[in-house]
Amino acid sequence: MKETTISKTNSAADYIGYAFSAFGGLGMEVLLLILETTLYKQASGAWSDLQVIIHWLATSCIWGCFGVILMKKLPAAPGNNLQKKNLILAAIISSISIIYTSLVWQGFKPAIEFSNLGAGKFLFQYIYYSLESLLIVLIIAHGQKAFETKFGTSKPIPFGGIFLAATWGLVHIFTQGGSTGIDSVIQSMLFGTAYLVLTKNYKISYIAIALMFML
């Protein structure tokens, strides 16, 4: 007898769970830090360059695993329906983000980090940033889908950016201080808006948001 396969349609609760899972993936770095500080018997500020690089690589691997799993939970990316106006708006939003970051850093962020870290550490930190960007996009994409599914709307409201601001953004207040937290909230809204402007195509949005985050 032939079996009938019933495909499950994800609910709003499913998507919000995936968004929280991506956020939890970012939080795994905290557990890794606890393990490493116990192993090294010293705070992260006293680590050698090699220990810092190992931390970035280990964190990147963890984030990559979460990313691979959660990308499979996303609905199919929309077709290539990007128009010139979408790309222009995305470029404007990206420019605002980069200018804002440059004002906060009082200079071009990659140049400052390259000067502070040197070529070797700079390379590994930006690998780390690339995986953090992936989970940021997944938080936005799943968060956007969760609220659209819940309220039955596809209006251009950056729900994903709001969810990112309420999680990844606000947690920076407790871990890195109020100023950094506010910056992260502002960037969260810019990331979420860019995702909408790029027609919720998470593959193209990843490129734009990663550049906004890194630059």
JSON list of C-alpha atoms in Angstrom, two decimals:
[
{"chain": "A", "resi": 1, "resn": "MET", "atom": "CA", "xyz": [0.00, 0.00, 0.00]},
{"chain": "A", "resi": 2, "resn": "LYS", "atom": "CA", "xyz": [1.45, 3.38, -1.01]},
{"chain": "A", "resi": 3, "resn": "GLU", "atom": "CA", "xyz": [2.09, 5.76, 1.88]},
{"chain": "A", "resi": 4, "resn": "THR", "atom": "CA", "xyz": [0.92, 9.35, 1.65]},
{"chain": "A", "resi": 5, "resn": "THR", "atom": "CA", "xyz": [3.48, 11.90, 2.77]},
{"chain": "A", "resi": 6, "resn": "ILE", "atom": "CA", "xyz": [1.98, 14.85, 4.57]},
{"chain": "A", "resi": 7, "resn": "SER", "atom": "CA", "xyz": [4.17, 17.94, 4.53]},
{"chain": "A", "resi": 8, "resn": "LYS", "atom": "CA", "xyz": [4.03, 19.99, 7.69]},
{"chain": "A", "resi": 9, "resn": "THR", "atom": "CA", "xyz": [3.38, 23.71, 7.39]},
{"chain": "A", "resi": 10, "resn": "ASN", "atom": "CA", "xyz": [5.39, 25.66, 9.92]},
{"chain": "A", "resi": 11, "resn": "SER", "atom": "CA", "xyz": [3.39, 27.77, 12.33]},
{"chain": "A", "resi": 12, "resn": "ALA", "atom": "CA", "xyz": [4.28, 31.14, 13.79]},
{"chain": "A", "resi": 13, "resn": "ALA", "atom": "CA", "xyz": [5.43, 29.33, 16.93]},
{"chain": "A", "resi": 14, "resn": "ASP", "atom": "CA", "xyz": [7.77, 27.17, 14.83]},
{"chain": "A", "resi": 15, "resn": "TYR", "atom": "CA", "xyz": [9.36, 30.20, 13.20]},
{"chain": "A", "resi": 16, "resn": "ILE", "atom": "CA", "xyz": [9.74, 32.11, 16.46]},
{"chain": "A", "resi": 17, "resn": "GLY", "atom": "CA", "xyz": [11.36, 28.98, 17.88]},
{"chain": "A", "resi": 18, "resn": "TYR", "atom": "CA", "xyz": [13.82, 28.93, 14.99]},
{"chain": "A", "resi": 19, "resn": "ALA", "atom": "CA", "xyz": [14.57, 32.62, 15.54]},
{"chain": "A", "resi": 20, "resn": "PHE", "atom": "CA", "xyz": [15.25, 31.97, 19.23]},
{"chain": "A", "resi": 21, "resn": "SER", "atom": "CA", "xyz": [17.39, 28.98, 18.26]},
{"chain": "A", "resi": 22, "resn": "ALA", "atom": "CA", "xyz": [19.56, 31.24, 16.08]},
{"chain": "A", "resi": 23, "resn": "PHE", "atom": "CA", "xyz": [19.83, 33.69, 18.97]},
{"chain": "A", "resi": 24, "resn": "GLY", "atom": "CA", "xyz": [20.67, 30.79, 21.28]},
{"chain": "A", "resi": 25, "resn": "GLY", "atom": "CA", "xyz": [23.36, 29.75, 18.81]},
{"chain": "A", "resi": 26, "resn": "LEU", "atom": "CA", "xyz": [24.99, 33.14, 19.28]},
{"chain": "A", "resi": 27, "resn": "GLY", "atom": "CA", "xyz": [24.73, 32.64, 23.04]},
{"chain": "A", "resi": 28, "resn": "MET", "atom": "CA", "xyz": [26.73, 29.41, 22.82]},
{"chain": "A", "resi": 29, "resn": "GLU", "atom": "CA", "xyz": [29.82, 31.63, 22.73]},
{"chain": "A", "resi": 30, "resn": "VAL", "atom": "CA", "xyz": [29.23, 32.44, 26.39]},
{"chain": "A", "resi": 31, "resn": "LEU", "atom": "CA", "xyz": [29.36, 28.75, 27.34]},
{"chain": "A", "resi": 32, "resn": "LEU", "atom": "CA", "xyz": [32.51, 28.36, 25.26]},
{"chain": "A", "resi": 33, "resn": "LEU", "atom": "CA", "xyz": [34.10, 31.31, 27.06]},
{"chain": "A", "resi": 34, "resn": "ILE", "atom": "CA", "xyz": [33.31, 29.75, 30.44]},
{"chain": "A", "resi": 35, "resn": "LEU", "atom": "CA", "xyz": [34.89, 26.47, 29.33]},
{"chain": "A", "resi": 36, "resn": "GLU", "atom": "CA", "xyz": [37.96, 28.20, 27.92]},
{"chain": "A", "resi": 37, "resn": "THR", "atom": "CA", "xyz": [38.56, 30.45, 30.94]},
{"chain": "A", "resi": 38, "resn": "THR", "atom": "CA", "xyz": [38.34, 27.37, 33.16]},
{"chain": "A", "resi": 39, "resn": "LEU", "atom": "CA", "xyz": [40.76, 25.50, 30.92]},
{"chain": "A", "resi": 40, "resn": "TYR", "atom": "CA", "xyz": [43.24, 28.36, 30.55]},
{"chain": "A", "resi": 41, "resn": "LYS", "atom": "CA", "xyz": [42.80, 29.51, 34.16]},
{"chain": "A", "resi": 42, "resn": "GLN", "atom": "CA", "xyz": [42.77, 33.15, 33.08]},
{"chain": "A", "resi": 43, "resn": "ALA", "atom": "CA", "xyz": [40.28, 35.72, 31.84]},
{"chain": "A", "resi": 44, "resn": "SER", "atom": "CA", "xyz": [39.89, 36.22, 28.09]},
{"chain": "A", "resi": 45, "resn": "GLY", "atom": "CA", "xyz": [41.66, 39.60, 28.29]},
{"chain": "A", "resi": 46, "resn": "ALA", "atom": "CA", "xyz": [44.88, 37.79, 29.19]},
{"chain": "A", "resi": 47, "resn": "TRP", "atom": "CA", "xyz": [44.76, 35.21, 26.39]},
{"chain": "A", "resi": 48, "resn": "SER", "atom": "CA", "xyz": [47.53, 34.84, 23.86]},
{"chain": "A", "resi": 49, "resn": "ASP", "atom": "CA", "xyz": [46.89, 35.58, 20.19]},
{"chain": "A", "resi": 50, "resn": "LEU", "atom": "CA", "xyz": [46.71, 31.85, 19.48]},
{"chain": "A", "resi": 51, "resn": "GLN", "atom": "CA", "xyz": [44.10, 31.31, 22.20]},
{"chain": "A", "resi": 52, "resn": "VAL", "atom": "CA", "xyz": [42.00, 34.18, 20.83]},
{"chain": "A", "resi": 53, "resn": "ILE", "atom": "CA", "xyz": [42.19, 32.76, 17.30]},
{"chain": "A", "resi": 54, "resn": "ILE", "atom": "CA", "xyz": [41.22, 29.29, 18.56]},
{"chain": "A", "resi": 55, "resn": "HIS", "atom": "CA", "xyz": [38.22, 30.86, 20.31]},
{"chain": "A", "resi": 56, "resn": "TRP", "atom": "CA", "xyz": [37.11, 32.62, 17.13]},
{"chain": "A", "resi": 57, "resn": "LEU", "atom": "CA", "xyz": [37.48, 29.45, 15.06]},
{"chain": "A", "resi": 58, "resn": "ALA", "atom": "CA", "xyz": [35.66, 27.27, 17.61]},
{"chain": "A", "resi": 59, "resn": "THR", "atom": "CA", "xyz": [32.84, 29.80, 17.88]},
{"chain": "A", "resi": 60, "resn": "SER", "atom": "CA", "xyz": [32.62, 30.04, 14.09]},
{"chain": "A", "resi": 61, "resn": "CYS", "atom": "CA", "xyz": [32.27, 26.25, 13.83]},
{"chain": "A", "resi": 62, "resn": "ILE", "atom": "CA", "xyz": [29.45, 26.23, 16.38]},
{"chain": "A", "resi": 63, "resn": "TRP", "atom": "CA", "xyz": [27.68, 29.09, 14.62]},
{"chain": "A", "resi": 64, "resn": "GLY", "atom": "CA", "xyz": [28.17, 27.39, 11.26]},
{"chain": "A", "resi": 65, "resn": "CYS", "atom": "CA", "xyz": [26.46, 24.23, 12.53]},
{"chain": "A", "resi": 66, "resn": "PHE", "atom": "CA", "xyz": [23.49, 26.24, 13.81]},
{"chain": "A", "resi": 67, "resn": "GLY", "atom": "CA", "xyz": [23.38, 28.12, 10.51]},
{"chain": "A", "resi": 68, "resn": "VAL", "atom": "CA", "xyz": [23.29, 24.99, 8.35]},
{"chain": "A", "resi": 69, "resn": "ILE", "atom": "CA", "xyz": [20.44, 23.51, 10.41]},
{"chain": "A", "resi": 70, "resn": "LEU", "atom": "CA", "xyz": [18.35, 26.67, 10.57]},
{"chain": "A", "resi": 71, "resn": "MET", "atom": "CA", "xyz": [18.77, 27.57, 6.90]},
{"chain": "A", "resi": 72, "resn": "LYS", "atom": "CA", "xyz": [16.94, 24.33, 6.08]},
{"chain": "A", "resi": 73, "resn": "LYS", "atom": "CA", "xyz": [13.98, 25.54, 8.14]},
{"chain": "A", "resi": 74, "resn": "LEU", "atom": "CA", "xyz": [13.48, 28.68, 6.08]},
{"chain": "A", "resi": 75, "resn": "PRO", "atom": "CA", "xyz": [10.79, 28.79, 3.39]},
{"chain": "A", "resi": 76, "resn": "ALA", "atom": "CA", "xyz": [12.07, 28.75, -0.18]},
{"chain": "A", "resi": 77, "resn": "ALA", "atom": "CA", "xyz": [13.74, 32.00, -1.14]},
{"chain": "A", "resi": 78, "resn": "PRO", "atom": "CA", "xyz": [11.62, 34.10, -3.51]},
{"chain": "A", "resi": 79, "resn": "GLY", "atom": "CA", "xyz": [12.55, 34.17, -7.16]},
{"chain": "A", "resi": 80, "resn": "ASN", "atom": "CA", "xyz": [14.78, 36.78, -8.69]},
{"chain": "A", "resi": 81, "resn": "ASN", "atom": "CA", "xyz": [12.28, 39.62, -8.41]},
{"chain": "A", "resi": 82, "resn": "LEU", "atom": "CA", "xyz": [14.73, 42.29, -7.36]},
{"chain": "A", "resi": 83, "resn": "GLN", "atom": "CA", "xyz": [14.31, 45.52, -9.24]},
{"chain": "A", "resi": 84, "resn": "LYS", "atom": "CA", "xyz": [16.68, 48.42, -9.67]},
{"chain": "A", "resi": 85, "resn": "LYS", "atom": "CA", "xyz": [14.83, 50.39, -7.00]},
{"chain": "A", "resi": 86, "resn": "ASN", "atom": "CA", "xyz": [15.37, 47.57, -4.48]},
{"chain": "A", "resi": 87, "resn": "LEU", "atom": "CA", "xyz": [19.11, 47.62, -5.09]},
{"chain": "A", "resi": 88, "resn": "ILE", "atom": "CA", "xyz": [19.25, 51.41, -4.84]},
{"chain": "A", "resi": 89, "resn": "LEU", "atom": "CA", "xyz": [17.34, 51.38, -1.54]},
{"chain": "A", "resi": 90, "resn": "ALA", "atom": "CA", "xyz": [19.57, 48.59, -0.21]},
{"chain": "A", "resi": 91, "resn": "ALA", "atom": "CA", "xyz": [22.65, 50.61, -1.20]},
{"chain": "A", "resi": 92, "resn": "ILE", "atom": "CA", "xyz": [21.27, 53.66, 0.64]},
{"chain": "A", "resi": 93, "resn": "ILE", "atom": "CA", "xyz": [20.52, 51.64, 3.79]},
{"chain": "A", "resi": 94, "resn": "SER", "atom": "CA", "xyz": [23.96, 50.02, 3.64]},
{"chain": "A", "resi": 95, "resn": "SER", "atom": "CA", "xyz": [25.60, 53.43, 3.26]},
{"chain": "A", "resi": 96, "resn": "ILE", "atom": "CA", "xyz": [23.72, 54.77, 6.26]},
{"chain": "A", "resi": 97, "resn": "SER", "atom": "CA", "xyz": [24.85, 51.76, 8.30]},
{"chain": "A", "resi": 98, "resn": "ILE", "atom": "CA", "xyz": [28.50, 52.10, 7.28]},
{"chain": "A", "resi": 99, "resn": "ILE", "atom": "CA", "xyz": [28.52, 55.86, 7.89]},
{"chain": "A", "resi": 100, "resn": "TYR", "atom": "CA", "xyz": [26.91, 55.36, 11.29]},
{"chain": "A", "resi": 101, "resn": "THR", "atom": "CA", "xyz": [29.47, 52.69, 12.23]},
{"chain": "A", "resi": 102, "resn": "SER", "atom": "CA", "xyz": [32.31, 54.95, 11.06]},
{"chain": "A", "resi": 103, "resn": "LEU", "atom": "CA", "xyz": [31.02, 57.77, 13.27]},
{"chain": "A", "resi": 104, "resn": "VAL", "atom": "CA", "xyz": [30.74, 55.45, 16.27]},
{"chain": "A", "resi": 105, "resn": "TRP", "atom": "CA", "xyz": [34.23, 54.02, 15.67]},
{"chain": "A", "resi": 106, "resn": "GLN", "atom": "CA", "xyz": [35.61, 57.45, 14.74]},
{"chain": "A", "resi": 107, "resn": "GLY", "atom": "CA", "xyz": [37.06, 55.95, 11.57]},
{"chain": "A", "resi": 108, "resn": "PHE", "atom": "CA", "xyz": [36.63, 53.12, 9.09]},
{"chain": "A", "resi": 109, "resn": "LYS", "atom": "CA", "xyz": [36.02, 50.02, 11.23]},
{"chain": "A", "resi": 110, "resn": "PRO", "atom": "CA", "xyz": [38.05, 47.44, 9.19]},
{"chain": "A", "resi": 111, "resn": "ALA", "atom": "CA", "xyz": [41.04, 49.80, 8.96]},
{"chain": "A", "resi": 112, "resn": "ILE", "atom": "CA", "xyz": [41.00, 50.38, 12.72]},
{"chain": "A", "resi": 113, "resn": "GLU", "atom": "CA", "xyz": [40.66, 46.67, 13.49]},
{"chain": "A", "resi": 114, "resn": "PHE", "atom": "CA", "xyz": [43.41, 45.77, 11.02]},
{"chain": "A", "resi": 115, "resn": "SER", "atom": "CA", "xyz": [45.69, 48.30, 12.71]},
{"chain": "A", "resi": 116, "resn": "ASN", "atom": "CA", "xyz": [44.85, 46.99, 16.19]},
{"chain": "A", "resi": 117, "resn": "LEU", "atom": "CA", "xyz": [44.89, 43.25, 15.41]},
{"chain": "A", "resi": 118, "resn": "GLY", "atom": "CA", "xyz": [47.41, 42.76, 12.65]},
{"chain": "A", "resi": 119, "resn": "ALA", "atom": "CA", "xyz": [46.81, 40.74, 9.50]},
{"chain": "A", "resi": 120, "resn": "GLY", "atom": "CA", "xyz": [46.56, 37.28, 11.13]},
{"chain": "A", "resi": 121, "resn": "LYS", "atom": "CA", "xyz": [44.05, 38.07, 13.87]},
{"chain": "A", "resi": 122, "resn": "PHE", "atom": "CA", "xyz": [42.14, 40.38, 11.54]},
{"chain": "A", "resi": 123, "resn": "LEU", "atom": "CA", "xyz": [41.54, 37.52, 9.08]},
{"chain": "A", "resi": 124, "resn": "PHE", "atom": "CA", "xyz": [40.21, 35.16, 11.74]},
{"chain": "A", "resi": 125, "resn": "GLN", "atom": "CA", "xyz": [38.05, 37.81, 13.37]},
{"chain": "A", "resi": 126, "resn": "TYR", "atom": "CA", "xyz": [36.37, 38.53, 10.07]},
{"chain": "A", "resi": 127, "resn": "ILE", "atom": "CA", "xyz": [35.70, 34.83, 9.54]},
{"chain": "A", "resi": 128, "resn": "TYR", "atom": "CA", "xyz": [34.05, 34.98, 12.96]},
{"chain": "A", "resi": 129, "resn": "TYR", "atom": "CA", "xyz": [32.06, 38.05, 11.88]},
{"chain": "A", "resi": 130, "resn": "SER", "atom": "CA", "xyz": [30.90, 36.27, 8.70]},
{"chain": "A", "resi": 131, "resn": "LEU", "atom": "CA", "xyz": [29.33, 33.45, 10.75]},
{"chain": "A", "resi": 132, "resn": "GLU", "atom": "CA", "xyz": [27.82, 35.88, 13.24]},
{"chain": "A", "resi": 133, "resn": "SER", "atom": "CA", "xyz": [26.27, 37.68, 10.27]},
{"chain": "A", "resi": 134, "resn": "LEU", "atom": "CA", "xyz": [24.71, 34.41, 9.11]},
{"chain": "A", "resi": 135, "resn": "LEU", "atom": "CA", "xyz": [22.91, 33.89, 12.43]},
{"chain": "A", "resi": 136, "resn": "ILE", "atom": "CA", "xyz": [21.85, 37.54, 12.46]},
{"chain": "A", "resi": 137, "resn": "VAL", "atom": "CA", "xyz": [20.19, 37.04, 9.06]},
{"chain": "A", "resi": 138, "resn": "LEU", "atom": "CA", "xyz": [18.51, 33.86, 10.29]},
{"chain": "A", "resi": 139, "resn": "ILE", "atom": "CA", "xyz": [17.13, 35.64, 13.35]},
{"chain": "A", "resi": 140, "resn": "ILE", "atom": "CA", "xyz": [15.70, 38.32, 11.07]},
{"chain": "A", "resi": 141, "resn": "ALA", "atom": "CA", "xyz": [14.32, 35.90, 8.47]},
{"chain": "A", "resi": 142, "resn": "HIS", "atom": "CA", "xyz": [12.66, 33.55, 10.96]},
{"chain": "A", "resi": 143, "resn": "GLY", "atom": "CA", "xyz": [11.46, 36.44, 13.12]},
{"chain": "A", "resi": 144, "resn": "GLN", "atom": "CA", "xyz": [9.92, 38.17, 10.09]},
{"chain": "A", "resi": 145, "resn": "LYS", "atom": "CA", "xyz": [8.18, 35.00, 8.99]},
{"chain": "A", "resi": 146, "resn": "ALA", "atom": "CA", "xyz": [6.90, 34.29, 12.50]},
{"chain": "A", "resi": 147, "resn": "PHE", "atom": "CA", "xyz": [5.09, 37.61, 12.84]},
{"chain": "A", "resi": 148, "resn": "GLU", "atom": "CA", "xyz": [3.82, 37.59, 9.25]},
{"chain": "A", "resi": 149, "resn": "THR", "atom": "CA", "xyz": [2.39, 34.12, 9.83]},
{"chain": "A", "resi": 150, "resn": "LYS", "atom": "CA", "xyz": [0.91, 35.10, 13.18]},
{"chain": "A", "resi": 151, "resn": "PHE", "atom": "CA", "xyz": [-0.81, 38.25, 11.93]},
{"chain": "A", "resi": 152, "resn": "GLY", "atom": "CA", "xyz": [-1.46, 37.06, 8.39]},
{"chain": "A", "resi": 153, "resn": "THR", "atom": "CA", "xyz": [0.17, 40.09, 6.82]},
{"chain": "A", "resi": 154, "resn": "SER", "atom": "CA", "xyz": [2.95, 40.78, 4.38]},
{"chain": "A", "resi": 155, "resn": "LYS", "atom": "CA", "xyz": [3.03, 44.54, 4.95]},
{"chain": "A", "resi": 156, "resn": "PRO", "atom": "CA", "xyz": [6.54, 46.02, 4.85]},
{"chain": "A", "resi": 157, "resn": "ILE", "atom": "CA", "xyz": [7.02, 46.13, 8.61]},
{"chain": "A", "resi": 158, "resn": "PRO", "atom": "CA", "xyz": [10.52, 45.06, 9.76]},
{"chain": "A", "resi": 159, "resn": "PHE", "atom": "CA", "xyz": [9.34, 42.51, 12.31]},
{"chain": "A", "resi": 160, "resn": "GLY", "atom": "CA", "xyz": [12.61, 40.62, 11.91]},
{"chain": "A", "resi": 161, "resn": "GLY", "atom": "CA", "xyz": [14.63, 43.73, 12.68]},
{"chain": "A", "resi": 162, "resn": "ILE", "atom": "CA", "xyz": [12.48, 44.46, 15.72]},
{"chain": "A", "resi": 163, "resn": "PHE", "atom": "CA", "xyz": [12.97, 40.90, 16.97]},
{"chain": "A", "resi": 164, "resn": "LEU", "atom": "CA", "xyz": [16.74, 41.17, 16.40]},
{"chain": "A", "resi": 165, "resn": "ALA", "atom": "CA", "xyz": [16.80, 44.48, 18.30]},
{"chain": "A", "resi": 166, "resn": "ALA", "atom": "CA", "xyz": [14.89, 42.91, 21.21]},
{"chain": "A", "resi": 167, "resn": "THR", "atom": "CA", "xyz": [17.32, 39.98, 21.44]},
{"chain": "A", "resi": 168, "resn": "TRP", "atom": "CA", "xyz": [20.79, 40.43, 19.94]},
{"chain": "A", "resi": 169, "resn": "GLY", "atom": "CA", "xyz": [20.55, 44.21, 20.22]},
{"chain": "A", "resi": 170, "resn": "LEU", "atom": "CA", "xyz": [19.43, 44.51, 23.83]},
{"chain": "A", "resi": 171, "resn": "VAL", "atom": "CA", "xyz": [21.73, 41.78, 25.12]},
{"chain": "A", "resi": 172, "resn": "HIS", "atom": "CA", "xyz": [24.67, 44.01, 24.20]},
{"chain": "A", "resi": 173, "resn": "ILE", "atom": "CA", "xyz": [23.49, 46.46, 26.85]},
{"chain": "A", "resi": 174, "resn": "PHE", "atom": "CA", "xyz": [24.14, 43.82, 29.53]},
{"chain": "A", "resi": 175, "resn": "THR", "atom": "CA", "xyz": [27.35, 42.46, 28.01]},
{"chain": "A", "resi": 176, "resn": "GLN", "atom": "CA", "xyz": [29.03, 45.52, 26.51]},
{"chain": "A", "resi": 177, "resn": "GLY", "atom": "CA", "xyz": [27.31, 48.55, 28.00]},
{"chain": "A", "resi": 178, "resn": "GLY", "atom": "CA", "xyz": [24.51, 50.94, 27.11]},
{"chain": "A", "resi": 179, "resn": "SER", "atom": "CA", "xyz": [26.27, 52.76, 24.27]},
{"chain": "A", "resi": 180, "resn": "THR", "atom": "CA", "xyz": [27.13, 49.54, 22.41]},
{"chain": "A", "resi": 181, "resn": "GLY", "atom": "CA", "xyz": [23.65, 48.21, 23.10]},
{"chain": "A", "resi": 182, "resn": "ILE", "atom": "CA", "xyz": [21.99, 51.25, 21.56]},
{"chain": "A", "resi": 183, "resn": "ASP", "atom": "CA", "xyz": [24.28, 50.99, 18.53]},
{"chain": "A", "resi": 184, "resn": "SER", "atom": "CA", "xyz": [23.29, 47.32, 18.14]},
{"chain": "A", "resi": 185, "resn": "VAL", "atom": "CA", "xyz": [19.58, 48.16, 18.36]},
{"chain": "A", "resi": 186, "resn": "ILE", "atom": "CA", "xyz": [19.95, 50.82, 15.66]},
{"chain": "A", "resi": 187, "resn": "GLN", "atom": "CA", "xyz": [21.89, 48.44, 13.42]},
{"chain": "A", "resi": 188, "resn": "SER", "atom": "CA", "xyz": [19.29, 45.72, 14.02]},
{"chain": "A", "resi": 189, "resn": "MET", "atom": "CA", "xyz": [16.60, 47.96, 12.57]},
{"chain": "A", "resi": 190, "resn": "LEU", "atom": "CA", "xyz": [18.78, 48.82, 9.58]},
{"chain": "A", "resi": 191, "resn": "PHE", "atom": "CA", "xyz": [19.50, 45.11, 8.98]},
{"chain": "A", "resi": 192, "resn": "GLY", "atom": "CA", "xyz": [15.81, 44.25, 9.21]},
{"chain": "A", "resi": 193, "resn": "THR", "atom": "CA", "xyz": [14.88, 47.03, 6.81]},
{"chain": "A", "resi": 194, "resn": "ALA", "atom": "CA", "xyz": [17.53, 45.91, 4.32]},
{"chain": "A", "resi": 195, "resn": "TYR", "atom": "CA", "xyz": [16.08, 42.39, 4.46]},
{"chain": "A", "resi": 196, "resn": "LEU", "atom": "CA", "xyz": [12.65, 43.72, 3.48]},
{"chain": "A", "resi": 197, "resn": "VAL", "atom": "CA", "xyz": [14.03, 45.97, 0.76]},
{"chain": "A", "resi": 198, "resn": "LEU", "atom": "CA", "xyz": [15.83, 42.95, -0.74]},
{"chain": "A", "resi": 199, "resn": "THR", "atom": "CA", "xyz": [12.43, 41.22, -1.00]},
{"chain": "A", "resi": 200, "resn": "LYS", "atom": "CA", "xyz": [13.19, 38.84, 1.91]},
{"chain": "A", "resi": 201, "resn": "ASN", "atom": "CA", "xyz": [15.70, 36.94, -0.19]},
{"chain": "A", "resi": 202, "resn": "TYR", "atom": "CA", "xyz": [17.93, 35.70, 2.61]},
{"chain": "A", "resi": 203, "resn": "LYS", "atom": "CA", "xyz": [20.82, 34.73, 0.34]},
{"chain": "A", "resi": 204, "resn": "ILE", "atom": "CA", "xyz": [21.23, 38.21, -1.12]},
{"chain": "A", "resi": 205, "resn": "SER", "atom": "CA", "xyz": [20.36, 39.78, 2.23]},
{"chain": "A", "resi": 206, "resn": "TYR", "atom": "CA", "xyz": [23.23, 37.86, 3.82]},
{"chain": "A", "resi": 207, "resn": "ILE", "atom": "CA", "xyz": [25.72, 39.55, 1.50]},
{"chain": "A", "resi": 208, "resn": "ALA", "atom": "CA", "xyz": [24.32, 43.01, 2.24]},
{"chain": "A", "resi": 209, "resn": "ILE", "atom": "CA", "xyz": [23.97, 42.53, 6.00]},
{"chain": "A", "resi": 210, "resn": "ALA", "atom": "CA", "xyz": [27.39, 40.91, 6.35]},
{"chain": "A", "resi": 211, "resn": "LEU", "atom": "CA", "xyz": [28.96, 43.91, 4.62]},
{"chain": "A", "resi": 212, "resn": "MET", "atom": "CA", "xyz": [26.96, 46.30, 6.81]},
{"chain": "A", "resi": 213, "resn": "PHE", "atom": "CA", "xyz": [28.05, 44.41, 9.92]},
{"chain": "A", "resi": 214, "resn": "MET", "atom": "CA", "xyz": [31.71, 44.12, 8.95]},
{"chain": "A", "resi": 215, "resn": "LEU", "atom": "CA", "xyz": [32.13, 47.62, 7.59]}
]
